[in-house]
PDB file of C-alpha atoms in Angstrom:
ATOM      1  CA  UNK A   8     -26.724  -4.179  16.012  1.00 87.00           C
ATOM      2  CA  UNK A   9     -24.703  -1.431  17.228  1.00 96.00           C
ATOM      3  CA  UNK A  10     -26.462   1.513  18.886  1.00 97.00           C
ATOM      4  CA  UNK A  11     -23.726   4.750  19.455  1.00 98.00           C
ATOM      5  CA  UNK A  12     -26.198   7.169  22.188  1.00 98.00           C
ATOM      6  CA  UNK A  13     -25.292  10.850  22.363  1.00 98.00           C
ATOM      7  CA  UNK A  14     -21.292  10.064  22.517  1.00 98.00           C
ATOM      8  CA  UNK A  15     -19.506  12.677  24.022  1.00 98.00           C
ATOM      9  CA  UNK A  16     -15.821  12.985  24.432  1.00 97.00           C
ATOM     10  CA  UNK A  17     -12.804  15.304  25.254  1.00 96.00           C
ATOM     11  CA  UNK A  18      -8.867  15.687  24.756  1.00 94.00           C
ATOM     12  CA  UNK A  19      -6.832  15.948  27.567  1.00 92.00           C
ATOM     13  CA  UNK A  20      -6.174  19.619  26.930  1.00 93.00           C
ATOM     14  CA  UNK A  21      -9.991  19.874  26.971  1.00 91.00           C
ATOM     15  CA  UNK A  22     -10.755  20.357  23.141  1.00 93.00           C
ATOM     16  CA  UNK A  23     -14.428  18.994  22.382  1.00 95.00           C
ATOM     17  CA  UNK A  24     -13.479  15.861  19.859  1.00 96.00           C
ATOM     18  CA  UNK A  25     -16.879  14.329  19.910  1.00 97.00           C
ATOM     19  CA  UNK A  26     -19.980  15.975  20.991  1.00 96.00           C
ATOM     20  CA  UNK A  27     -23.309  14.526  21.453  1.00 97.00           C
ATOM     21  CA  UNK A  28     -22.951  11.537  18.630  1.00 97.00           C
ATOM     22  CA  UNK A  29     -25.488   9.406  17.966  1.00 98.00           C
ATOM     23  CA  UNK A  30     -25.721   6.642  15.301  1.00 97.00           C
ATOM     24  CA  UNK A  31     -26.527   3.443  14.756  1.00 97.00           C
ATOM     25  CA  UNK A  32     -25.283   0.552  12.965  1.00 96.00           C
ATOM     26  CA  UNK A  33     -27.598  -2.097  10.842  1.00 93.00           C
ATOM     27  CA  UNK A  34     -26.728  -5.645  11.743  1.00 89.00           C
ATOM     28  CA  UNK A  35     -25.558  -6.306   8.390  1.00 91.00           C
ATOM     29  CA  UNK A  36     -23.628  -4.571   5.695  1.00 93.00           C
ATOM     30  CA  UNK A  37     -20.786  -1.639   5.171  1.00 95.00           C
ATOM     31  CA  UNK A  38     -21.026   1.656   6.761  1.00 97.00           C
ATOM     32  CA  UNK A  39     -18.323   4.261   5.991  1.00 96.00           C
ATOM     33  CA  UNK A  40     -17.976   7.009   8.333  1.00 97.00           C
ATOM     34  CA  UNK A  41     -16.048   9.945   6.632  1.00 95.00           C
ATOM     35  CA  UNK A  42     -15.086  13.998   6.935  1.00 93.00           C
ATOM     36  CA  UNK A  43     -12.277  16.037   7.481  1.00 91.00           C
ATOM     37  CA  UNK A  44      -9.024  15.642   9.283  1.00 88.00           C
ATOM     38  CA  UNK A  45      -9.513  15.756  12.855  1.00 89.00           C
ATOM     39  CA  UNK A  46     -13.272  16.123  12.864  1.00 91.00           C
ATOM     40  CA  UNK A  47     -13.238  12.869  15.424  1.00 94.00           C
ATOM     41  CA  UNK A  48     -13.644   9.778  13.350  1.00 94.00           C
ATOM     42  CA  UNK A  49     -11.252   7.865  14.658  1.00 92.00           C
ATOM     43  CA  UNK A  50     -11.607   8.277  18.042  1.00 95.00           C
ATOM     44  CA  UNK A  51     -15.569   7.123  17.722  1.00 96.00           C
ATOM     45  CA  UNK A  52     -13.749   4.235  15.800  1.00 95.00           C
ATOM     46  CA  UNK A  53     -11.999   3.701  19.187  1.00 95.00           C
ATOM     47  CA  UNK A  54     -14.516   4.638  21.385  1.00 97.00           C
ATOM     48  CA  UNK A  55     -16.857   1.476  19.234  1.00 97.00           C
ATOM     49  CA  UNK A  56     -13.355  -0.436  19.606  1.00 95.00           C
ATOM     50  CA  UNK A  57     -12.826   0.169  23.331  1.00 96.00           C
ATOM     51  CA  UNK A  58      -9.483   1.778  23.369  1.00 94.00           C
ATOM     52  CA  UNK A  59     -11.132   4.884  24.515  1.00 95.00           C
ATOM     53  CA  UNK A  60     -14.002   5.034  26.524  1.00 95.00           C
ATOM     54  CA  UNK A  61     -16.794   7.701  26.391  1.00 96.00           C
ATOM     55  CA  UNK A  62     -17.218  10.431  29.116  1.00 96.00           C
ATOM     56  CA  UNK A  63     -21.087  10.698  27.941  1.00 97.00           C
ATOM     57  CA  UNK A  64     -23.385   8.316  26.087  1.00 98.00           C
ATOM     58  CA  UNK A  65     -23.642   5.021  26.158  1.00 98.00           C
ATOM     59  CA  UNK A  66     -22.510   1.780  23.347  1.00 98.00           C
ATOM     60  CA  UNK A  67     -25.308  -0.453  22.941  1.00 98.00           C
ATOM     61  CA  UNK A  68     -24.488  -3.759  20.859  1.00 97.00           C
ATOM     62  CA  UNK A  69     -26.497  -6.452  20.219  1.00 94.00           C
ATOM     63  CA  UNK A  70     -28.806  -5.462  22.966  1.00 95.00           C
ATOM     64  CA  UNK A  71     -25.781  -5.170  25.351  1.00 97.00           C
ATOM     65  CA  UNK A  72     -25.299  -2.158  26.919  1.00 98.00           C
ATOM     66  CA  UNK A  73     -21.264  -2.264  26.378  1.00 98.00           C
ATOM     67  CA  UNK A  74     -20.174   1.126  27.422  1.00 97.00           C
ATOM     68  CA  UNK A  75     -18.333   0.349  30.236  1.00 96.00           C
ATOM     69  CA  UNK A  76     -16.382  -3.072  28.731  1.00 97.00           C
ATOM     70  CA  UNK A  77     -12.380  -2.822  27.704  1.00 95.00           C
ATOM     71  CA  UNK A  78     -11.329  -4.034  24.693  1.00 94.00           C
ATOM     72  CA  UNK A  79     -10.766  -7.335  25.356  1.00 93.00           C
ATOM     73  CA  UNK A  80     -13.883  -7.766  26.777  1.00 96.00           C
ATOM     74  CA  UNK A  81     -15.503  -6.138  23.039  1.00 96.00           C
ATOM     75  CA  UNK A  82     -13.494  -8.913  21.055  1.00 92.00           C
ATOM     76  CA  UNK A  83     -14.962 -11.781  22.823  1.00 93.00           C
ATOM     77  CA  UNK A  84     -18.563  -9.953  22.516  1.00 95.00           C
ATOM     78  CA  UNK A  85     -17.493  -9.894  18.595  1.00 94.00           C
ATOM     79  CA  UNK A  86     -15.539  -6.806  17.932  1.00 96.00           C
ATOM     80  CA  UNK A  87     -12.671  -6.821  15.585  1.00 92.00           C
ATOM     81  CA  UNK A  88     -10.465  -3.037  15.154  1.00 91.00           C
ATOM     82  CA  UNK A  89      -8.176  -2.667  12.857  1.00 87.00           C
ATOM     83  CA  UNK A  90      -5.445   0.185  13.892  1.00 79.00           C
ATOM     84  CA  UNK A  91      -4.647   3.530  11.519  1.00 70.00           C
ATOM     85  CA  UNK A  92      -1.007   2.294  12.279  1.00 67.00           C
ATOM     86  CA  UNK A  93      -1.176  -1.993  13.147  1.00 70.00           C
ATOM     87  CA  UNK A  94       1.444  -2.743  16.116  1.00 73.00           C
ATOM     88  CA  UNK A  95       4.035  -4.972  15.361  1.00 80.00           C
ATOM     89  CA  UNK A  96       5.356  -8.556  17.343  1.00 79.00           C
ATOM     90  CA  UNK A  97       8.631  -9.249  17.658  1.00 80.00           C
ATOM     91  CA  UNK A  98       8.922 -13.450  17.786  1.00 87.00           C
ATOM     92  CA  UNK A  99       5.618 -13.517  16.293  1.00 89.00           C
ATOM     93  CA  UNK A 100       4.985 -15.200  12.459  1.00 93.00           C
ATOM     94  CA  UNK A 101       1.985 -13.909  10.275  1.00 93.00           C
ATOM     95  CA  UNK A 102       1.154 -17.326  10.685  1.00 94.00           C
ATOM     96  CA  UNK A 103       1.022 -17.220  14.394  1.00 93.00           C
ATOM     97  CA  UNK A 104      -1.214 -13.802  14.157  1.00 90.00           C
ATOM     98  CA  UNK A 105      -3.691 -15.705  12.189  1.00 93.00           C
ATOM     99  CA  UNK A 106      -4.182 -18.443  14.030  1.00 93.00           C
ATOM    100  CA  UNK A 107      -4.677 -16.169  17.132  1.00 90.00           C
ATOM    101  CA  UNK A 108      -6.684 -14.147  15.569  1.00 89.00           C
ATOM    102  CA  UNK A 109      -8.802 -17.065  14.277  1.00 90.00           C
ATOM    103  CA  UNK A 110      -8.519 -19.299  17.295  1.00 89.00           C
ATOM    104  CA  UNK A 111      -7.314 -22.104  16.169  1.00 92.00           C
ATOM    105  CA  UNK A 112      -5.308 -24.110  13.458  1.00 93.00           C
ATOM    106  CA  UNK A 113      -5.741 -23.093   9.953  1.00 92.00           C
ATOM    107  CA  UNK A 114      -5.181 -24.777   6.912  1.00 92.00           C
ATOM    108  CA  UNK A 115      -2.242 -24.158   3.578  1.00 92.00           C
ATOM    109  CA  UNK A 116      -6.399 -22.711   1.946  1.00 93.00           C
ATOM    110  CA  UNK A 117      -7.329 -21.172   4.364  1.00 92.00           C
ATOM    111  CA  UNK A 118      -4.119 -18.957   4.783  1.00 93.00           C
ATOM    112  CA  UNK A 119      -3.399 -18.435   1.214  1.00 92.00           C
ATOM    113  CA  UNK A 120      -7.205 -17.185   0.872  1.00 90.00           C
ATOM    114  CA  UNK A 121      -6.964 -14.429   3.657  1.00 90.00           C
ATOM    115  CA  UNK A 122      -3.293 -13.224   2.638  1.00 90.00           C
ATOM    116  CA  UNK A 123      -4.512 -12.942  -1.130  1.00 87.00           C
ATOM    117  CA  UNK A 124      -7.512 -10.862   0.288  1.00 82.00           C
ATOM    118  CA  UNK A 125      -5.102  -8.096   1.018  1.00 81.00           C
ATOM    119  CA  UNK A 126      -2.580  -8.937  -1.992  1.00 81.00           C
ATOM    120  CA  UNK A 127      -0.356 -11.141   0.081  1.00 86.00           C
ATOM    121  CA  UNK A 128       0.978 -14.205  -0.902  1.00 89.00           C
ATOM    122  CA  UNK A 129       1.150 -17.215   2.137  1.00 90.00           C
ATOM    123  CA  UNK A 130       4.187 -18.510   0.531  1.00 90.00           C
ATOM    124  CA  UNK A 131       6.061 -15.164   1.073  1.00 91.00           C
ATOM    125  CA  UNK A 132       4.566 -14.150   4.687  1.00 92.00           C
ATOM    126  CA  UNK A 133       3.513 -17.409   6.379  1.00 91.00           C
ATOM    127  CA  UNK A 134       6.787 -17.402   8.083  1.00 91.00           C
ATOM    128  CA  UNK A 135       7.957 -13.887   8.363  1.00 92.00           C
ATOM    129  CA  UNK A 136       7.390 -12.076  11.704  1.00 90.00           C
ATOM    130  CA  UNK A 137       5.188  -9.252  12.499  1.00 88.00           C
ATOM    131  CA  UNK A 138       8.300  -6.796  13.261  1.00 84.00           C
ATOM    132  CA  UNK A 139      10.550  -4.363  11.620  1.00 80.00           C
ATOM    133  CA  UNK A 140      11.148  -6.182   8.570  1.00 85.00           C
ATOM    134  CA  UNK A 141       7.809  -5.818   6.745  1.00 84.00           C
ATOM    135  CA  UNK A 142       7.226  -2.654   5.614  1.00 80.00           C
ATOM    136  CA  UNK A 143       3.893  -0.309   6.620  1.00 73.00           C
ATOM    137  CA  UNK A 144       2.025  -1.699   3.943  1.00 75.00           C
ATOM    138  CA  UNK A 145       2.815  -5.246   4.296  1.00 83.00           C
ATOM    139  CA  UNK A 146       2.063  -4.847   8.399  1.00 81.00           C
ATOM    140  CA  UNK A 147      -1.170  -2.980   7.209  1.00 79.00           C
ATOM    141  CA  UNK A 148      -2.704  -5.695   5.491  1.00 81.00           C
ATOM    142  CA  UNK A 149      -2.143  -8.204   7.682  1.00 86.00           C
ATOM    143  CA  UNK A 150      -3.497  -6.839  10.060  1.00 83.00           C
ATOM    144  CA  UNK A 151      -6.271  -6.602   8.186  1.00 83.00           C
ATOM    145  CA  UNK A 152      -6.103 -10.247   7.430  1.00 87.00           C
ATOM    146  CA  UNK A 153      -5.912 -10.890  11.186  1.00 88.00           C
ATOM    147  CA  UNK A 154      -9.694  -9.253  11.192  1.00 85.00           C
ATOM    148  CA  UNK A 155     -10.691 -11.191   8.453  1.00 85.00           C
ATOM    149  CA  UNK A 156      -9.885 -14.181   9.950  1.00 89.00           C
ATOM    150  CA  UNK A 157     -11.785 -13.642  13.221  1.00 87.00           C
ATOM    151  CA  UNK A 158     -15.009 -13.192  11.333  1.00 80.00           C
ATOM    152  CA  UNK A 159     -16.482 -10.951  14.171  1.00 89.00           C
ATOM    153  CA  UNK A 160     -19.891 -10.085  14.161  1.00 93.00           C
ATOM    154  CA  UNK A 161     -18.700  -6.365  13.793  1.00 95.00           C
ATOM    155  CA  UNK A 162     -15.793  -5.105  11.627  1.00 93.00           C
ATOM    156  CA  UNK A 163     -13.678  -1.614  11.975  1.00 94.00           C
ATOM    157  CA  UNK A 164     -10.877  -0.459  10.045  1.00 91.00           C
ATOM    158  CA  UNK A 165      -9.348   2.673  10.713  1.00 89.00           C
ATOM    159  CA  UNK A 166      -8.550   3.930   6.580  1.00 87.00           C
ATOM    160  CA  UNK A 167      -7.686   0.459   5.983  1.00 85.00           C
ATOM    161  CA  UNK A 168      -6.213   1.581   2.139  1.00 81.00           C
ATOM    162  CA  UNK A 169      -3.372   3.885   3.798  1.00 75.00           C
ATOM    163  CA  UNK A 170       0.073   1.857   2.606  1.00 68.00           C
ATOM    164  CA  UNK A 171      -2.229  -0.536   0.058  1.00 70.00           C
ATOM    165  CA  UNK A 172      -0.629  -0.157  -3.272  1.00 69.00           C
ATOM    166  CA  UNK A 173      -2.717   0.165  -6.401  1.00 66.00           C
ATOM    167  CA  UNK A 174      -2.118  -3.585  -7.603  1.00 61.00           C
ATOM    168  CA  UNK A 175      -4.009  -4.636  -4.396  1.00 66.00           C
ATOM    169  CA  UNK A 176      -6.785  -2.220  -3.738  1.00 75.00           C
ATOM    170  CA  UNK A 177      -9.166  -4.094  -5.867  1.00 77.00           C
ATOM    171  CA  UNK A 178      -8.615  -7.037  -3.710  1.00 72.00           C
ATOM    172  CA  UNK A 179      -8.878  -5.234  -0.801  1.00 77.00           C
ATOM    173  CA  UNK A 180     -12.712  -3.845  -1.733  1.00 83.00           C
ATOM    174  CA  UNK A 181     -13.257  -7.180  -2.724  1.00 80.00           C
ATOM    175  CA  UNK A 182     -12.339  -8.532   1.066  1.00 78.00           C
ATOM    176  CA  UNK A 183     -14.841  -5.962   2.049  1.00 84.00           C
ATOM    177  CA  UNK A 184     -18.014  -6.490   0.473  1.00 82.00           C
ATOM    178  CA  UNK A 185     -17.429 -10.325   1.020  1.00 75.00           C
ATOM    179  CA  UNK A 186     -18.175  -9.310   4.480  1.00 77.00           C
ATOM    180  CA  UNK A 187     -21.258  -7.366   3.715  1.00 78.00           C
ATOM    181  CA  UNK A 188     -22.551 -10.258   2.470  1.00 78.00           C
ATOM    182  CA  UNK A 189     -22.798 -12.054   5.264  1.00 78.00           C
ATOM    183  CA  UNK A 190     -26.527 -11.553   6.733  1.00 81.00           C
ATOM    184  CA  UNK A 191     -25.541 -11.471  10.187  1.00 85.00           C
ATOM    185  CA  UNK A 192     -22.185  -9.542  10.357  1.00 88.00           C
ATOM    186  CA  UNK A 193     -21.326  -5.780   9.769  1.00 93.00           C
ATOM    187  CA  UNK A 194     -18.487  -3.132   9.213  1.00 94.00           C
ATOM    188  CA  UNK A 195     -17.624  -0.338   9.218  1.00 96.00           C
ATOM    189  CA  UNK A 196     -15.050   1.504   7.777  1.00 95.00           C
ATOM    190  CA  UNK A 197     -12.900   4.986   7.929  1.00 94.00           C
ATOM    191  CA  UNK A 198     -11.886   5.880   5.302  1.00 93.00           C
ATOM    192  CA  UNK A 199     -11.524   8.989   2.374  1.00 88.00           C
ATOM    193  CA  UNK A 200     -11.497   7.054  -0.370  1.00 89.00           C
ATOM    194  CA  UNK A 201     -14.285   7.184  -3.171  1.00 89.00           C
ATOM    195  CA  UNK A 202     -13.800   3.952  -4.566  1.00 88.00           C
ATOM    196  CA  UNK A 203     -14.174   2.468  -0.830  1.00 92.00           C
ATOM    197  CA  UNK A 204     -17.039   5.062   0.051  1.00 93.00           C
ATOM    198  CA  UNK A 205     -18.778   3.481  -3.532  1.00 92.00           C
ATOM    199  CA  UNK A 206     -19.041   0.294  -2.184  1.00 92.00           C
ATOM    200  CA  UNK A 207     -21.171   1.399   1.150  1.00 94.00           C
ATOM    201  CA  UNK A 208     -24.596   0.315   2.153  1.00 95.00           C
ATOM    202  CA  UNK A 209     -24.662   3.682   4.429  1.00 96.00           C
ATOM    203  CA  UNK A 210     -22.197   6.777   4.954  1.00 96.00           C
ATOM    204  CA  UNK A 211     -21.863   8.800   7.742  1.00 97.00           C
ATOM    205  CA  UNK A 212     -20.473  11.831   8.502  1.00 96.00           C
ATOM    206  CA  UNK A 213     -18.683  13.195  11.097  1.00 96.00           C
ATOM    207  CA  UNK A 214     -17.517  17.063  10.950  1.00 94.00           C
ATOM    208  CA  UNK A 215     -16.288  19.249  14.205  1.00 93.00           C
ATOM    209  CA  UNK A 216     -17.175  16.280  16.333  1.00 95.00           C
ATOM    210  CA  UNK A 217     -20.553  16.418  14.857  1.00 96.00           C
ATOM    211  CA  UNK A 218     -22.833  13.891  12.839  1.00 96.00           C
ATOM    212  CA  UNK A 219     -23.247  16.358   9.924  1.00 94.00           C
ATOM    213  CA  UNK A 220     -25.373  13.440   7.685  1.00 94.00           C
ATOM    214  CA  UNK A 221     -25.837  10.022   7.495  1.00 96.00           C
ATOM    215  CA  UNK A 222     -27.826   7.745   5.123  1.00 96.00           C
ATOM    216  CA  UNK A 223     -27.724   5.502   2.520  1.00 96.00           C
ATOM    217  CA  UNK A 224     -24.870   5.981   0.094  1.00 95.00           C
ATOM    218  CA  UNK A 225     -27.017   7.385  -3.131  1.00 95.00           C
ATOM    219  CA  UNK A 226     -28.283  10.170  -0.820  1.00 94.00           C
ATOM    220  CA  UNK A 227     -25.252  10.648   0.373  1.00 94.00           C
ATOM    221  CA  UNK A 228     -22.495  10.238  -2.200  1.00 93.00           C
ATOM    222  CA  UNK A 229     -23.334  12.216  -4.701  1.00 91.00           C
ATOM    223  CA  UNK A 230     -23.107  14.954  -2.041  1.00 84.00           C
ATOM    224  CA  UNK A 231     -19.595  14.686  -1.234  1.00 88.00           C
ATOM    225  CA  UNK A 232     -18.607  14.199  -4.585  1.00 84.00           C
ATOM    226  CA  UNK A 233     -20.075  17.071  -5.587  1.00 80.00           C
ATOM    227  CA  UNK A 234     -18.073  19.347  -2.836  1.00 72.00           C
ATOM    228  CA  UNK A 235     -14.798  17.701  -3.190  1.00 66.00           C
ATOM    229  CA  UNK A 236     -14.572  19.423  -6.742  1.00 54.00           C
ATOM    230  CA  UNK A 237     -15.803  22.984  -5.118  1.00 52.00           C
ATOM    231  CA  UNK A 238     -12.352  23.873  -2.681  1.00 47.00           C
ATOM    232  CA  UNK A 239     -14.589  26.299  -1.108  1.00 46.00           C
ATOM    233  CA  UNK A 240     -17.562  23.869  -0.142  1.00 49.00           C
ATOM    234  CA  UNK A 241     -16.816  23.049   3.471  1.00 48.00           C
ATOM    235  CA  UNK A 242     -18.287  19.541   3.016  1.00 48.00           C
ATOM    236  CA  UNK A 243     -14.817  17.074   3.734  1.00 51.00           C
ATOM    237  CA  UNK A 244     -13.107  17.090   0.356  1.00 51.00           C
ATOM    238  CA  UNK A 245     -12.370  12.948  -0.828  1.00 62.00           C
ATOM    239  CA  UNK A 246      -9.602  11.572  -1.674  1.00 56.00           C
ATOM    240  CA  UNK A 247     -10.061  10.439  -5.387  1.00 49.00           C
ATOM    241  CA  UNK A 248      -6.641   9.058  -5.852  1.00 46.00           C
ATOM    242  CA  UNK A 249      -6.798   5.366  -7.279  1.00 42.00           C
ATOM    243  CA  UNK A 250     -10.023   5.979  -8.899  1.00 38.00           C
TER     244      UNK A 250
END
C-alpha cells in the first residue's frame, strides 16, 4: 500500500534527521515503527502525513506516486495523522470534530462507540469544545477518535498512549487491532510502548535516521525486549510502564 523510497531529510540547522529510508507498508494490518528519542520517527510519521515533505525519495501509495501532495491533498487520497500533541478549536464541539472528521451526520451509537474506544463517554464530551478546558489526555483521545471515525485507508498516530491513563489503555489497543482487522486498511503507529508494540503485525526501526530492522514482530520483539533490560545495549530501550 504504502511504499517510503530512500527518504532523505534535514533540519534547518542542517542535522541529517532521516537518511536514505526505505520501507514499505502492507495494505493491511499494524506496523509500529520504534527507537530512540530523536532518531527521526516522527518526522517520517510526518513526512507519510504530509506536514513535511522529503528533500530525497519519493512516497508511493496505493500506486500513487504522492511525494509531492500537501496534506490535505493525503486525507482525501485516505490518510488520517494523528498529532504527538492534537491542536485544539476554539467554538468547536467533539461532536462537531467527529462529524468532520467522518463527513457527515452521526448517530447517539455511533458517537458513544468511537468516544468509548478511547475511554470517553459521549454523554460527557458530545458537547464540550475542543479548547482549553479538556485536559491533554482528554484532547489526545479525541483526536484519536476523530481518526477513527474517518476510517482512512491508512492510519498514523504519533505515540498515541502519551496522556492515556491506565483505566483506558486496554480500550485504546482494542481500537487498534479493530483496525487491523479490516482487510483493506492499515496503520501504523509510533510508539514505545510494549504492550502496543505486542499487538503489531510488523515493527520497524528507526535509529540515527536509519532503518536499523524491520520485520515481523516475533523476529523482532523479542529483540528489543531483550536490550531494554541491558542499559548498555544500544538497541532503543522500551517503555514497559503499564505492562
Amino acid at each position: 500500500m504504502l511504499e517510503l523510497k530512500n527518504i532523505s531529510w534535514s533540519a534547518p540547522d542542517g542535522r541529517k534527521v532521516l537518511d536514505s529510508v526505505s520501507l514499505t507498508i502492507p495494505e493491511s494490518g499494524l506496523t509500529v515503527i520504534t527507537g530512540p528519542n530523536g532518531g527521526g520517527k516522527t518526522t517520517l510519521a510526518k513526512i507519510i502525513a504530509g506536514i513535511e515533505k522529503p528533500q530525497e525519495g519519493r512516497i508511493i501509495f496505493s500506486g500513487e506516486d504522492i511525494t509531492d501532495l500537501d496534506v490535505t491533498e493525503r486525507a482525501r487520497k485516505g490518510i488520517s495523522y494523528a498529532f504527538q500533541q492534537p491542536v485544539r478549536f476554539k467554538g468547536i464541539t467533539v461532536r462537531d470534530l467527529l462529524e468532520i472528521a467522518h463527513g457527515s451526520r452521526i448517530d447517539e451509537q455511533t458517537l458513544c462507540s468511537l468516544l468509548s474506544k478511547v475511554g470517553l463517554c459521549a454523554r460527557d464530551y458530545e458537547d464540550r469544545e475542543v479548547n482549553a478546558s479538556l485536559s491533554g489526555g482528554e484532547i489526545k483521545r479525541i483526536e484519536i477518535a476523530t481518526v477513527l471515525a474517518r476510517d482512512s485507508k491508512l492510519s498514523v498516530f504519533d505515540e498515541p498512549e502519551a496522556g492515556i491513563d491506565l483505566w483506558s489503555f486496554q480500550g485504546l489497543i482494542d481500537a487498534f487491532q479493530e483496525i487491523r482487522k479490516a482487510p483493506d486498511r492499515s496503520e501504523i503507529i509510533i510508539s514505545h510502548q510494549e504492550r502496543i508494540l505486542s499487538v503489531a503485525d510488523r515493527i520497524a526501526v528507526i535509529e540515527n535516521g536509519h532503518l536499523a530492522e524491520e520485520g515481523a514482530r516475533d523476529e523482532i520483539l523479542p529483540h528489543l525486549i531483550s536490550a531494554s533490560r541491558c542499559p548498555a545495549c544500544p538497541t532503543p530501550t522500551l517503555r514497559r510502564s503499564d505492562i
